[in-house]
Amino acid sequence: MTQIEKARLLKILYQYRAMGFEYFKEYKPVGSKDTSSMLPKEIGQLKESVMSCHLCNLSKTRKNVVFGEGDENAKLMFIGEAPGASEDEDGKVFVGRSGTVLTNIIENVLRLKREDVYIANIVKCRPPGNRVPTMEEVSACKPYLMQQVEKVNPSIIVALGSTSFHHLTGEYETEISKIRGEVLELGNAKLIPTYHPNFLLRNPSSKKEVFQDMLKVKSLL
Ligand code: URA
Ligand code: SF4
């Protein structure tokens, strides 16, 4: 999208907001079947355009956009919720305390290198105070993530936590504790939900469930 098209779109969105709309379940521009078809296909180009994104309110409070990183041909992709304070500071995904937990899972349980998987989040800018991103923010940001998923084309996606699971599947009513460890489908990939590393920091006894879920991931790789 050109800068002028973006500015026009933003104006229309502000007009909708003034009329009382809080979010669009899914934004589809008139005359286009699929929003992602308007996004750059190459990950490098996609990253470049996302780095200056102002499509949602989170752009006003973020320090850095956290695009995600890893092997663009990875078989395994992890999708978290949103950048936290450390990620916002560094512009890198999962670098704080929960990042250490995730890195341990990748290296010590899956016996892979962190740079051999791909890691991203449902939204790319930090929600203030680490609140859960709103539906409006997710709707604005998710097309970027789906473009990354399409390009990386992993065979397995691990949804880290309920926000990731809910927005990847649209199953907002299902609790993560009820669905974790199940092997679901998402496009070409198998989707396995598990607990978020932050949850493990607060509930270390749940590590055993995540360990089991990762053994399942390993058996499918
Ligand atoms: N939590 C997430 O979900 N993602 C990050 O990048 C960091 C913390
Ligand atoms: Fe853009 Fe996503 Fe950041 Fe919102 S969260 S400003 S949609 S990159």
Coordinates of N, CA, C and O in Angstrom, one line a residue, residues 18 22 24-25 33 60 66 73 88 116 155 166 178-180 185 189 197 208 215:
A18 N -15.4 7.4 14.9 CA -16.3 8.5 15.3 C -17.7 8.1 15.3 O -18.5 8.6 16.1
E22 N -16.1 -0.1 17.3 CA -14.9 -0.3 18.2 C -13.9 -1.2 17.5 O -12.7 -1.1 17.8
F24 N -13.4 -4.0 13.8 CA -14.0 -4.8 12.7 C -13.5 -6.2 13.0 O -12.3 -6.5 13.2
K25 N -14.4 -7.2 12.9 CA -14.0 -8.6 13.1 C -12.8 -8.9 12.2 O -11.9 -9.5 12.5
K33 N -10.2 -9.3 -2.2 CA -10.7 -10.5 -1.6 C -9.9 -10.8 -0.3 O -10.4 -11.3 0.7
K60 N 1.3 4.5 19.1 CA 1.5 5.8 19.8 C 2.4 5.5 21.1 O 3.0 6.5 21.6
V66 N 8.2 -4.9 17.1 CA 8.9 -6.2 17.3 C 8.4 -7.1 16.2 O 7.3 -7.8 16.3
N73 N 12.8 -20.5 6.7 CA 12.4 -21.8 6.2 C 12.2 -22.8 7.3 O 12.2 -24.0 7.1
D88 N 10.0 -4.4 23.8 CA 9.8 -3.1 23.3 C 11.0 -2.2 23.3 O 11.3 -1.5 22.4
D116 N 17.0 -21.6 14.5 CA 16.5 -22.5 13.5 C 15.0 -22.6 13.5 O 14.4 -23.3 12.7
S155 N 5.7 -26.5 9.3 CA 4.8 -27.7 9.4 C 4.1 -27.7 10.7 O 3.1 -28.3 10.9
H166 N -6.5 -18.2 20.8 CA -7.8 -17.6 20.5 C -7.8 -16.9 19.1 O -8.7 -17.2 18.3
K178 N -7.9 -26.5 28.5 CA -8.7 -27.6 28.0 C -8.1 -28.1 26.6 O -8.5 -29.2 26.2
I179 N -7.4 -27.3 25.9 CA -7.0 -27.6 24.5 C -5.5 -27.8 24.4 O -5.1 -28.4 23.4
R180 N -4.7 -27.5 25.4 CA -3.3 -27.6 25.2 C -2.9 -29.0 24.9 O -3.5 -30.0 25.4
E185 N -5.4 -28.1 13.2 CA -4.9 -27.7 11.9 C -5.0 -26.2 11.7 O -5.9 -25.6 12.2
A189 N -0.4 -26.1 8.2 CA 0.4 -26.5 9.4 C -0.4 -27.2 10.5 O -1.7 -27.1 10.5
P197 N 5.0 -18.9 28.2 CA 6.2 -18.9 29.1 C 5.9 -18.0 30.4 O 6.3 -18.4 31.5
K208 N 5.5 -29.4 33.5 CA 5.4 -30.8 33.1 C 4.4 -30.9 31.9 O 4.7 -31.7 31.0
L215 N 7.2 -32.7 23.7 CA 7.5 -34.1 23.3 C 6.7 -34.4 22.0 O 7.1 -35.0 21.1

